[in-house]
Amino acid sequence: MSEETGSPAPSSISIYIPILYVVVLLTTLVLFSVAHRRKKLNKLVSMKPIFKDNYQREMYLQLKSQTEPKVNDKVLKAALIRRGAEAIRRMIKLKEIQQYVNVLYQRGSIGDDVYESFKLQSKLQELELNELAMEAESFKKGWAQTFFPVCQEVTINEALRRRLTSLEPMKQSLDHQWLKQVAA
């Protein structure tokens, strides 16, 4: 303030100073955001997946992209059903372990990286199922409604087949032990 008149003294700050401040602030925030997203993306990419490669998906995509010779629609549908069966099997596995993962995470028995990997895998499986529904609809309108029950049936049949084949060696082992007991 000026002592004689009691009015404020004129400011000598340039108008460019606040503008420069805002530009520097916004630039810093943008650079921080980009660096943070890169770090987060690298963390997601470096996560070890829960499931191994999805060969049924790769096989379907190769068949679909093949142009010479043109693949029969029945073969593509069969490959899509195999892909759907694998997706349903994976979704069932994730649903089975979801409760255990949540309990272990709440107790602190597993780290954030394992829990995040589980959540990411769940989201990827949901996206896979949505993609399968769109693929089924592209073959025939309304086929998605019957597509998933067929895939679930295939999944159940494969599980039963695996169980039956695992029982055969056990049966032979028990037969062998029984024959040893009877002979002794």
Coordinates of N, CA, C and O in Angstrom, one line a residue:
M1 N 0.8 -1.2 0.0 CA 0.0 0.0 0.0 C 0.9 1.2 0.0 O 1.9 1.3 0.7
S2 N 0.4 2.2 -0.7 CA 1.1 3.5 -0.7 C 0.7 4.2 0.6 O -0.4 4.3 1.0
E3 N 1.7 4.9 1.2 CA 1.5 5.5 2.5 C 0.7 6.8 2.4 O 0.0 7.2 3.3
E4 N 0.9 7.5 1.3 CA 0.2 8.8 1.2 C -1.3 8.6 0.9 O -2.1 9.3 1.5
T5 N -1.7 7.7 0.0 CA -3.1 7.7 -0.4 C -3.9 6.5 0.2 O -5.1 6.5 0.2
G6 N -3.2 5.5 0.7 CA -3.9 4.4 1.3 C -4.4 3.4 0.3 O -5.2 2.5 0.6
S7 N -4.0 3.5 -1.0 CA -4.4 2.6 -2.0 C -3.3 1.6 -2.3 O -2.2 1.8 -2.0
P8 N -3.7 0.4 -2.8 CA -2.7 -0.7 -3.0 C -1.7 -0.3 -4.0 O -2.0 0.4 -5.0
A9 N -0.5 -0.8 -3.9 CA 0.6 -0.6 -4.8 C 0.3 -1.5 -6.1 O -0.2 -2.6 -6.0
P10 N 0.7 -0.9 -7.2 CA 0.5 -1.8 -8.4 C 1.4 -3.0 -8.4 O 2.5 -2.9 -8.0
S11 N 0.9 -4.1 -8.9 CA 1.6 -5.4 -8.9 C 2.5 -5.4 -10.1 O 2.2 -5.0 -11.2
S12 N 3.7 -6.0 -9.9 CA 4.7 -6.0 -11.0 C 4.8 -7.4 -11.5 O 5.8 -7.8 -12.2
I13 N 3.9 -8.4 -11.2 CA 3.9 -9.7 -11.6 C 3.3 -9.8 -13.0 O 2.2 -9.3 -13.3
S14 N 4.0 -10.5 -13.9 CA 3.5 -10.6 -15.3 C 2.4 -11.6 -15.4 O 2.3 -12.5 -14.5
I15 N 1.5 -11.5 -16.3 CA 0.4 -12.4 -16.6 C 0.9 -13.7 -17.0 O 0.2 -14.8 -16.8
Y16 N 2.1 -13.8 -17.5 CA 2.7 -15.1 -18.0 C 3.1 -16.0 -16.9 O 3.2 -17.2 -17.1
I17 N 3.3 -15.5 -15.7 CA 3.7 -16.3 -14.5 C 2.6 -17.4 -14.1 O 2.9 -18.5 -14.0
P18 N 1.4 -17.0 -13.9 CA 0.4 -17.9 -13.6 C 0.1 -18.9 -14.7 O -0.1 -20.1 -14.5
I19 N 0.2 -18.5 -16.0 CA 0.0 -19.4 -17.1 C 1.1 -20.4 -17.2 O 0.9 -21.6 -17.4
L20 N 2.4 -19.9 -16.9 CA 3.5 -20.8 -16.9 C 3.4 -21.8 -15.8 O 3.6 -23.0 -15.9
Y21 N 2.9 -21.4 -14.6 CA 2.7 -22.3 -13.5 C 1.7 -23.4 -13.8 O 1.9 -24.6 -13.5
V22 N 0.5 -23.0 -14.5 CA -0.5 -24.0 -14.8 C 0.1 -25.0 -15.9 O -0.2 -26.2 -15.8
V23 N 0.8 -24.5 -16.8 CA 1.4 -25.3 -17.9 C 2.4 -26.4 -17.2 O 2.3 -27.5 -17.6
V24 N 3.2 -25.9 -16.3 CA 4.2 -26.8 -15.7 C 3.4 -27.8 -14.8 O 3.8 -29.0 -14.8
L25 N 2.4 -27.4 -14.1 CA 1.6 -28.3 -13.3 C 0.9 -29.4 -14.1 O 1.0 -30.5 -13.8
L26 N 0.3 -29.0 -15.2 CA -0.4 -29.9 -16.1 C 0.6 -30.9 -16.8 O 0.3 -32.1 -16.9
T27 N 1.7 -30.4 -17.2 CA 2.8 -31.2 -17.8 C 3.3 -32.3 -16.8 O 3.4 -33.4 -17.1
T28 N 3.5 -31.8 -15.6 CA 4.0 -32.8 -14.5 C 2.9 -33.8 -14.3 O 3.2 -35.0 -14.2
L29 N 1.6 -33.5 -14.2 CA 0.6 -34.4 -14.0 C 0.4 -35.4 -15.1 O 0.2 -36.6 -14.9
V30 N 0.5 -34.9 -16.3 CA 0.4 -35.8 -17.5 C 1.6 -36.8 -17.5 O 1.4 -38.0 -17.8
L31 N 2.8 -36.3 -17.3 CA 4.0 -37.2 -17.2 C 3.9 -38.3 -16.1 O 4.2 -39.4 -16.3
F32 N 3.4 -37.8 -15.0 CA 3.2 -38.8 -13.9 C 2.1 -39.8 -14.3 O 2.3 -41.0 -14.0
S33 N 1.1 -39.4 -14.9 CA 0.0 -40.3 -15.3 C 0.5 -41.3 -16.3 O 0.2 -42.5 -16.2
V34 N 1.3 -40.9 -17.3 CA 1.8 -41.8 -18.3 C 2.8 -42.8 -17.7 O 2.7 -44.0 -17.9
A35 N 3.7 -42.3 -16.8 CA 4.6 -43.2 -16.1 C 3.9 -44.2 -15.2 O 4.2 -45.4 -15.2
H36 N 2.9 -43.8 -14.5 CA 2.1 -44.7 -13.7 C 1.4 -45.7 -14.5 O 1.4 -46.9 -14.1
R37 N 0.8 -45.4 -15.6 CA 0.1 -46.3 -16.5 C 1.0 -47.3 -17.1 O 0.7 -48.5 -17.2
R38 N 2.2 -46.9 -17.5 CA 3.2 -47.8 -18.0 C 3.6 -48.8 -17.0 O 3.8 -50.0 -17.3
K39 N 3.9 -48.3 -15.8 CA 4.3 -49.2 -14.7 C 3.2 -50.2 -14.4 O 3.5 -51.4 -14.3
K40 N 2.0 -49.8 -14.4 CA 0.8 -50.7 -14.1 C 0.7 -51.7 -15.3 O 0.4 -52.9 -15.0
L41 N 0.8 -51.2 -16.5 CA 0.7 -52.1 -17.7 C 1.8 -53.1 -17.7 O 1.6 -54.3 -17.9
N42 N 3.1 -52.7 -17.4 CA 4.2 -53.7 -17.3 C 4.0 -54.7 -16.2 O 4.3 -55.9 -16.4
K43 N 3.4 -54.3 -15.1 CA 3.1 -55.2 -14.0 C 2.0 -56.2 -14.5 O 2.2 -57.4 -14.2
L44 N 1.0 -55.8 -15.2 CA 0.0 -56.7 -15.7 C 0.6 -57.7 -16.7 O 0.2 -58.9 -16.7
V45 N 1.4 -57.2 -17.6 CA 2.0 -58.0 -18.6 C 3.0 -59.1 -18.0 O 3.1 -60.2 -18.4
S46 N 3.7 -58.7 -16.9 CA 4.6 -59.6 -16.3 C 4.0 -60.6 -15.4 O 4.7 -61.5 -14.9
M47 N 2.7 -60.5 -15.1 CA 2.0 -61.4 -14.2 C 2.0 -62.8 -14.9 O 1.7 -62.9 -16.0
K48 N 2.2 -63.8 -14.0 CA 2.1 -65.2 -14.5 C 0.7 -65.6 -14.6 O -0.1 -65.5 -13.6
P49 N 0.2 -66.1 -15.7 CA -1.2 -66.5 -15.9 C -1.5 -67.7 -15.0 O -0.6 -68.5 -14.8
I50 N -2.7 -67.8 -14.6 CA -3.2 -69.0 -13.9 C -3.2 -70.2 -14.7 O -2.8 -71.3 -14.3
F51 N -3.8 -70.1 -15.9 CA -3.9 -71.2 -16.9 C -2.8 -71.2 -17.9 O -2.3 -70.1 -18.2
K52 N -2.5 -72.3 -18.5 CA -1.6 -72.4 -19.5 C -2.2 -71.9 -20.8 O -3.4 -71.4 -20.8
D53 N -1.5 -71.9 -21.9 CA -2.0 -71.4 -23.2 C -3.3 -72.1 -23.6 O -3.5 -73.3 -23.3
N54 N -4.2 -71.4 -24.2 CA -5.5 -71.9 -24.7 C -5.3 -72.4 -26.1 O -5.5 -71.6 -27.1
Y55 N -5.0 -73.6 -26.3 CA -4.7 -74.2 -27.6 C -6.0 -74.2 -28.4 O -6.0 -74.1 -29.7
Q56 N -7.2 -74.5 -27.8 CA -8.4 -74.5 -28.5 C -8.7 -73.2 -29.2 O -9.2 -73.1 -30.3
R57 N -8.4 -72.1 -28.4 CA -8.7 -70.8 -29.0 C -7.8 -70.5 -30.1 O -8.2 -70.0 -31.2
E58 N -6.5 -70.8 -30.0 CA -5.5 -70.6 -31.1 C -5.9 -71.4 -32.3 O -5.8 -70.9 -33.4
M59 N -6.3 -72.7 -32.1 CA -6.7 -73.5 -33.2 C -7.9 -73.0 -33.9 O -7.9 -72.9 -35.2
Y60 N -8.9 -72.5 -33.2 CA -10.1 -71.9 -33.8 C -9.7 -70.7 -34.6 O -10.1 -70.5 -35.8
L61 N -8.9 -69.8 -34.1 CA -8.5 -68.6 -34.8 C -7.6 -68.9 -36.0 O -7.8 -68.2 -37.0
Q62 N -6.8 -69.9 -36.0 CA -6.0 -70.3 -37.1 C -7.0 -70.8 -38.2 O -6.8 -70.5 -39.4
L63 N -7.9 -71.7 -37.8 CA -8.9 -72.2 -38.8 C -9.7 -71.1 -39.4 O -10.0 -71.1 -40.6
K64 N -10.1 -70.2 -38.6 CA -11.0 -69.1 -39.1 C -10.2 -68.2 -40.1 O -10.8 -67.7 -41.0
S65 N -8.9 -68.0 -39.8 CA -8.2 -67.1 -40.6 C -7.6 -67.7 -41.9 O -7.2 -67.1 -42.8
Q66 N -7.7 -69.1 -42.0 CA -7.2 -69.8 -43.1 C -8.1 -69.5 -44.3 O -9.3 -69.7 -44.3
T67 N -7.5 -69.2 -45.4 CA -8.2 -68.9 -46.6 C -8.1 -69.9 -47.7 O -8.9 -70.2 -48.5
E68 N -6.9 -70.5 -47.8 CA -6.6 -71.5 -48.8 C -6.2 -72.8 -48.2 O -5.2 -72.9 -47.5
P69 N -6.8 -73.9 -48.3 CA -8.2 -74.1 -48.7 C -9.2 -73.6 -47.7 O -8.9 -73.5 -46.5
K70 N -10.4 -73.2 -48.1 CA -11.4 -72.7 -47.3 C -11.9 -73.8 -46.3 O -12.1 -74.9 -46.7
V71 N -12.0 -73.4 -45.0 CA -12.3 -74.4 -44.0 C -13.9 -74.5 -44.0 O -14.6 -73.5 -44.0
N72 N -14.3 -75.8 -43.9 CA -15.7 -76.0 -43.8 C -16.4 -75.4 -42.6 O -15.7 -75.4 -41.5
D73 N -17.6 -75.0 -42.7 CA -18.3 -74.4 -41.5 C -18.5 -75.4 -40.4 O -18.5 -75.0 -39.2
K74 N -18.7 -76.7 -40.7 CA -18.8 -77.7 -39.7 C -17.6 -77.8 -38.8 O -17.6 -78.0 -37.6
V75 N -16.4 -77.7 -39.5 CA -15.1 -77.8 -38.8 C -15.0 -76.6 -37.9 O -14.5 -76.7 -36.8
L76 N -15.3 -75.4 -38.4 CA -15.2 -74.2 -37.6 C -16.2 -74.2 -36.4 O -15.8 -73.8 -35.3
K77 N -17.4 -74.7 -36.6 CA -18.3 -74.9 -35.5 C -17.8 -75.8 -34.5 O -17.9 -75.6 -33.3
A78 N -17.2 -76.9 -34.9 CA -16.6 -77.9 -34.0 C -15.5 -77.3 -33.2 O -15.4 -77.5 -32.0
A79 N -14.6 -76.6 -33.9 CA -13.5 -75.9 -33.2 C -14.0 -74.8 -32.2 O -13.5 -74.6 -31.1
L80 N -15.1 -74.1 -32.6 CA -15.7 -73.1 -31.7 C -16.3 -73.8 -30.5 O -16.2 -73.3 -29.3
I81 N -16.9 -75.0 -30.6 CA -17.4 -75.7 -29.5 C -16.3 -76.2 -28.6 O -16.4 -76.1 -27.4
R82 N -15.2 -76.6 -29.1 CA -14.0 -77.0 -28.3 C -13.5 -75.8 -27.6 O -13.1 -75.9 -26.4
R83 N -13.5 -74.7 -28.2 CA -13.0 -73.5 -27.6 C -13.9 -73.1 -26.5 O -13.5 -72.7 -25.4
G84 N -15.2 -73.2 -26.7 CA -16.2 -72.9 -25.7 C -16.1 -73.8 -24.5 O -16.3 -73.4 -23.3
A85 N -15.9 -75.1 -24.8 CA -15.8 -76.1 -23.7 C -14.6 -75.7 -22.8 O -14.7 -75.8 -21.6
E86 N -13.5 -75.4 -23.4 CA -12.3 -75.0 -22.6 C -12.6 -73.7 -21.8 O -12.2 -73.6 -20.7
A87 N -13.3 -72.8 -22.4 CA -13.6 -71.5 -21.7 C -14.5 -71.8 -20.5 O -14.3 -71.3 -19.4
I88 N -15.5 -72.7 -20.7 CA -16.4 -73.1 -19.6 C -15.6 -73.8 -18.5 O -15.8 -73.6 -17.3
R89 N -14.7 -74.7 -18.9 CA -13.9 -75.5 -17.9 C -13.1 -74.5 -17.1 O -13.0 -74.6 -15.8
R90 N -12.5 -73.5 -17.7 CA -11.7 -72.5 -17.0 C -12.5 -71.7 -16.0 O -12.1 -71.4 -14.9
M91 N -13.7 -71.3 -16.5 CA -14.6 -70.5 -15.7 C -15.1 -71.3 -14.5 O -15.2 -70.8 -13.4
I92 N -15.3 -72.6 -14.7 CA -15.7 -73.4 -13.5 C -14.6 -73.5 -12.5 O -14.8 -73.4 -11.3
K93 N -13.4 -73.7 -13.0 CA -12.2 -73.7 -12.1 C -12.1 -72.4 -11.3 O -11.8 -72.5 -10.1
L94 N -12.3 -71.3 -12.0 CA -12.2 -70.0 -11.3 C -13.3 -69.9 -10.2 O -13.0 -69.3 -9.2
K95 N -14.5 -70.3 -10.6 CA -15.6 -70.2 -9.6 C -15.3 -71.1 -8.4 O -15.7 -70.8 -7.3
E96 N -14.7 -72.3 -8.6 CA -14.4 -73.2 -7.6 C -13.4 -72.6 -6.6 O -13.5 -72.8 -5.4
I97 N -12.4 -71.9 -7.1 CA -11.3 -71.5 -6.2 C -11.6 -70.0 -5.7 O -10.8 -69.5 -4.9
Q98 N -12.6 -69.4 -6.2 CA -12.9 -68.0 -5.9 C -13.0 -67.8 -4.4 O -12.4 -66.9 -3.8
Q99 N -13.8 -68.6 -3.7 CA -14.0 -68.5 -2.3 C -12.7 -68.6 -1.5 O -12.4 -67.9 -0.6
Y100 N -11.9 -69.6 -1.9 CA -10.6 -69.9 -1.2 C -9.7 -68.7 -1.4 O -9.0 -68.3 -0.5
V101 N -9.6 -68.2 -2.6 CA -8.7 -67.1 -2.9 C -9.1 -65.9 -2.0 O -8.2 -65.2 -1.5
N102 N -10.4 -65.6 -2.0 CA -10.9 -64.4 -1.2 C -10.5 -64.6 0.3 O -10.1 -63.7 0.9
V103 N -10.7 -65.8 0.8 CA -10.4 -66.0 2.3 C -8.9 -65.9 2.5 O -8.5 -65.3 3.5
L104 N -8.1 -66.5 1.6 CA -6.7 -66.4 1.8 C -6.2 -65.0 1.7 O -5.3 -64.6 2.4
Y105 N -6.8 -64.2 0.8 CA -6.4 -62.8 0.6 C -6.7 -62.0 1.9 O -6.0 -61.2 2.3
Q106 N -7.9 -62.2 2.4 CA -8.4 -61.5 3.6 C -7.5 -61.8 4.8 O -7.2 -61.0 5.6
R107 N -7.0 -63.1 4.9 CA -6.1 -63.5 6.0 C -4.7 -63.0 5.8 O -3.9 -63.1 6.7
G108 N -4.4 -62.6 4.6 CA -3.0 -62.2 4.3 C -2.1 -63.3 3.9 O -0.9 -63.1 3.9
S109 N -2.7 -64.5 3.6 CA -1.9 -65.6 3.2 C -1.3 -65.5 1.8 O -0.3 -66.2 1.4
I110 N -2.0 -64.8 0.9 CA -1.5 -64.6 -0.4 C -1.3 -63.1 -0.6 O -2.0 -62.3 0.0
G111 N -0.4 -62.7 -1.5 CA -0.1 -61.3 -1.8 C -1.1 -60.7 -2.7 O -1.9 -61.3 -3.4
D112 N -0.9 -59.4 -2.9 CA -1.7 -58.6 -3.8 C -1.5 -59.1 -5.2 O -2.5 -59.0 -6.0
D113 N -0.3 -59.5 -5.6 CA 0.0 -59.9 -7.0 C -0.8 -61.1 -7.4 O -1.4 -61.2 -8.5
V114 N -0.9 -62.1 -6.5 CA -1.7 -63.3 -6.8 C -3.2 -63.0 -6.8 O -3.9 -63.5 -7.7
Y115 N -3.6 -62.1 -5.9 CA -5.1 -61.8 -5.9 C -5.4 -61.0 -7.2 O -6.4 -61.2 -7.8
E116 N -4.5 -60.1 -7.6 CA -4.8 -59.3 -8.8 C -4.7 -60.2 -10.0 O -5.5 -60.0 -11.0
S117 N -3.8 -61.2 -10.0 CA -3.7 -62.1 -11.1 C -5.0 -62.9 -11.2 O -5.5 -63.1 -12.3
F118 N -5.6 -63.3 -10.1 CA -6.9 -64.0 -10.1 C -8.0 -63.2 -10.7 O -8.8 -63.6 -11.5
K119 N -8.1 -61.9 -10.2 CA -9.1 -61.0 -10.7 C -9.0 -60.8 -12.2 O -10.0 -60.8 -12.9
L120 N -7.7 -60.6 -12.7 CA -7.5 -60.4 -14.1 C -7.9 -61.6 -14.9 O -8.5 -61.4 -15.9
Q121 N -7.6 -62.8 -14.4 CA -7.9 -64.0 -15.1 C -9.5 -64.1 -15.2 O -10.0 -64.6 -16.2
S122 N -10.2 -63.8 -14.1 CA -11.6 -63.8 -14.1 C -12.2 -62.9 -15.2 O -13.1 -63.3 -15.9
K123 N -11.7 -61.7 -15.2 CA -12.2 -60.7 -16.2 C -11.9 -61.2 -17.6 O -12.7 -61.1 -18.5
L124 N -10.7 -61.8 -17.9 CA -10.4 -62.3 -19.2 C -11.3 -63.5 -19.6 O -11.7 -63.6 -20.8
Q125 N -11.7 -64.3 -18.6 CA -12.6 -65.4 -18.9 C -14.0 -64.9 -19.3 O -14.6 -65.4 -20.2
E126 N -14.4 -63.8 -18.6 CA -15.7 -63.2 -18.9 C -15.7 -62.6 -20.3 O -16.6 -62.8 -21.1
L127 N -14.6 -62.0 -20.7 CA -14.4 -61.4 -22.0 C -14.4 -62.6 -23.1 O -15.0 -62.4 -24.1
E128 N -13.8 -63.7 -22.7 CA -13.7 -64.8 -23.6 C -15.1 -65.4 -23.9 O -15.5 -65.7 -25.0
L129 N -15.9 -65.5 -22.8 CA -17.3 -65.9 -23.0 C -18.1 -65.0 -23.8 O -18.9 -65.4 -24.6
N130 N -18.0 -63.7 -23.6 CA -18.7 -62.7 -24.4 C -18.3 -62.8 -25.9 O -19.1 -62.8 -26.8
E131 N -17.0 -63.0 -26.2 CA -16.5 -63.2 -27.5 C -17.0 -64.4 -28.1 O -17.4 -64.5 -29.3
L132 N -17.1 -65.5 -27.4 CA -17.7 -66.8 -27.9 C -19.2 -66.6 -28.2 O -19.6 -67.1 -29.3
A133 N -19.9 -65.9 -27.4 CA -21.3 -65.6 -27.8 C -21.5 -64.8 -29.1 O -22.3 -65.2 -29.9
M134 N -20.6 -63.9 -29.3 CA -20.6 -63.1 -30.5 C -20.3 -64.0 -31.7 O -20.8 -63.9 -32.8
E135 N -19.2 -64.9 -31.5 CA -18.8 -65.8 -32.6 C -20.0 -66.7 -32.9 O -20.2 -67.0 -34.1
A136 N -20.6 -67.3 -31.9 CA -21.7 -68.2 -32.2 C -22.9 -67.5 -32.9 O -23.5 -68.1 -33.8
E137 N -23.2 -66.2 -32.5 CA -24.2 -65.5 -33.2 C -23.8 -65.2 -34.7 O -24.7 -65.1 -35.5
S138 N -22.5 -65.1 -34.9 CA -22.1 -64.8 -36.3 C -22.3 -66.0 -37.2 O -22.5 -65.8 -38.4
F139 N -22.3 -67.2 -36.7 CA -22.6 -68.4 -37.5 C -24.1 -68.5 -37.8 O -24.5 -68.8 -38.9
K140 N -24.9 -68.3 -36.7 CA -26.4 -68.5 -36.9 C -27.1 -67.7 -35.8 O -26.7 -67.7 -34.7
K141 N -28.0 -66.9 -36.2 CA -28.8 -66.0 -35.3 C -29.5 -66.9 -34.2 O -30.2 -67.9 -34.6
G142 N -29.2 -66.6 -33.0 CA -29.9 -67.4 -31.9 C -29.1 -68.6 -31.5 O -29.6 -69.3 -30.6
W143 N -28.0 -68.9 -32.1 CA -27.2 -70.1 -31.8 C -26.6 -70.0 -30.4 O -26.3 -71.0 -29.8
A144 N -26.3 -68.8 -30.0 CA -25.6 -68.6 -28.7 C -26.4 -69.2 -27.5 O -25.8 -69.7 -26.5
Q145 N -27.7 -69.3 -27.6 CA -28.6 -69.8 -26.6 C -28.4 -71.3 -26.4 O -28.5 -71.9 -25.3
T146 N -28.1 -72.0 -27.5 CA -27.9 -73.5 -27.4 C -26.4 -73.8 -27.4 O -26.0 -74.9 -27.1
F147 N -25.6 -72.9 -27.8 CA -24.2 -73.1 -27.9 C -23.6 -73.4 -26.5 O -22.8 -74.3 -26.3
F148 N -23.9 -72.6 -25.5 CA -23.3 -72.8 -24.2 C -23.7 -74.1 -23.5 O -22.9 -74.7 -22.9
P149 N -25.0 -74.5 -23.6 CA -25.3 -75.8 -23.0 C -24.5 -76.9 -23.7 O -24.1 -77.9 -23.1
V150 N -24.3 -76.8 -25.0 CA -23.6 -77.9 -25.7 C -22.1 -77.9 -25.2 O -21.5 -78.9 -25.0
C151 N -21.5 -76.7 -25.1 CA -20.2 -76.6 -24.6 C -20.1 -77.1 -23.2 O -19.1 -77.8 -22.8
Q152 N -21.1 -76.9 -22.3 CA -21.1 -77.4 -21.0 C -21.2 -78.9 -21.0 O -20.5 -79.6 -20.2
E153 N -22.0 -79.5 -21.9 CA -22.1 -80.9 -22.0 C -20.7 -81.5 -22.4 O -20.3 -82.6 -21.9
V154 N -20.0 -80.9 -23.3 CA -18.7 -81.4 -23.8 C -17.7 -81.3 -22.6 O -17.0 -82.3 -22.4
T155 N -17.8 -80.3 -21.8 CA -16.9 -80.1 -20.7 C -17.1 -81.2 -19.7 O -16.2 -81.8 -19.1
I156 N -18.4 -81.5 -19.4 CA -18.7 -82.5 -18.4 C -18.3 -83.9 -18.9 O -17.7 -84.7 -18.2
N157 N -18.5 -84.2 -20.2 CA -18.1 -85.5 -20.8 C -16.6 -85.6 -20.7 O -16.1 -86.7 -20.4
E158 N -15.8 -84.6 -21.0 CA -14.4 -84.6 -20.9 C -13.9 -84.9 -19.5 O -13.0 -85.7 -19.3
A159 N -14.6 -84.3 -18.5 CA -14.2 -84.5 -17.1 C -14.5 -85.9 -16.7 O -13.6 -86.6 -16.0
L160 N -15.6 -86.5 -17.1 CA -15.9 -87.9 -16.8 C -14.9 -88.8 -17.5 O -14.5 -89.8 -16.9
R161 N -14.5 -88.5 -18.7 CA -13.6 -89.3 -19.5 C -12.2 -89.3 -18.7 O -11.5 -90.4 -18.6
R162 N -11.8 -88.2 -18.3 CA -10.5 -88.1 -17.5 C -10.6 -88.9 -16.2 O -9.6 -89.6 -15.9
R163 N -11.7 -88.8 -15.6 CA -11.8 -89.6 -14.3 C -11.8 -91.1 -14.6 O -11.2 -91.9 -13.9
L164 N -12.5 -91.5 -15.6 CA -12.5 -92.9 -16.0 C -11.1 -93.5 -16.4 O -10.7 -94.6 -16.0
T165 N -10.4 -92.7 -17.1 CA -9.1 -93.1 -17.6 C -8.1 -93.1 -16.4 O -7.2 -93.9 -16.4
S166 N -8.3 -92.3 -15.4 CA -7.5 -92.3 -14.2 C -7.8 -93.4 -13.3 O -6.9 -93.8 -12.5
L167 N -9.0 -94.0 -13.4 CA -9.3 -95.1 -12.5 C -8.8 -96.5 -13.0 O -8.5 -97.4 -12.2
E168 N -8.5 -96.6 -14.3 CA -8.0 -97.8 -14.9 C -6.6 -98.2 -14.3 O -6.5 -99.4 -13.9
P169 N -5.6 -97.3 -14.2 CA -4.4 -97.8 -13.6 C -4.6 -98.1 -12.1 O -3.9 -99.1 -11.6
M170 N -5.5 -97.4 -11.4 CA -5.7 -97.7 -10.0 C -6.3 -99.1 -9.9 O -6.0 -99.9 -9.0
K171 N -7.2 -99.5 -10.8 CA -7.9 -100.8 -10.8 C -6.9 -101.9 -11.1 O -6.9 -102.9 -10.4
Q172 N -6.0 -101.7 -12.0 CA -5.0 -102.7 -12.3 C -4.0 -102.8 -11.1 O -3.6 -104.0 -10.8
S173 N -3.7 -101.8 -10.5 CA -2.8 -101.8 -9.3 C -3.5 -102.6 -8.1 O -2.9 -103.5 -7.5
L174 N -4.8 -102.3 -7.9 CA -5.5 -103.0 -6.9 C -5.7 -104.5 -7.2 O -5.6 -105.4 -6.3
D175 N -5.9 -104.8 -8.5 CA -6.0 -106.2 -8.9 C -4.7 -107.0 -8.7 O -4.7 -108.1 -8.2
H176 N -3.7 -106.3 -9.0 CA -2.3 -106.9 -8.8 C -2.1 -107.2 -7.3 O -1.6 -108.2 -6.9
Q177 N -2.4 -106.2 -6.5 CA -2.2 -106.4 -5.0 C -3.1 -107.5 -4.5 O -2.8 -108.3 -3.6
W178 N -4.4 -107.6 -5.0 CA -5.3 -108.6 -4.6 C -4.8 -110.0 -4.9 O -4.8 -110.9 -4.1
L179 N -4.2 -110.1 -6.2 CA -3.7 -111.4 -6.6 C -2.5 -111.8 -5.7 O -2.3 -113.0 -5.4
K180 N -1.7 -110.8 -5.3 CA -0.6 -111.1 -4.4 C -1.1 -111.6 -3.1 O -0.5 -112.5 -2.5
Q181 N -2.1 -111.0 -2.6 CA -2.7 -111.4 -1.3 C -3.3 -112.8 -1.3 O -3.1 -113.5 -0.4
V182 N -4.0 -113.1 -2.4 CA -4.6 -114.4 -2.6 C -3.6 -115.5 -2.7 O -3.7 -116.6 -2.2
A183 N -2.5 -115.2 -3.4 CA -1.4 -116.1 -3.7 C -0.6 -116.4 -2.4 O -0.1 -117.5 -2.3
A184 N -0.6 -115.5 -1.5 CA 0.3 -115.6 -0.3 C -0.4 -116.4 0.7 O -1.1 -117.2 0.9

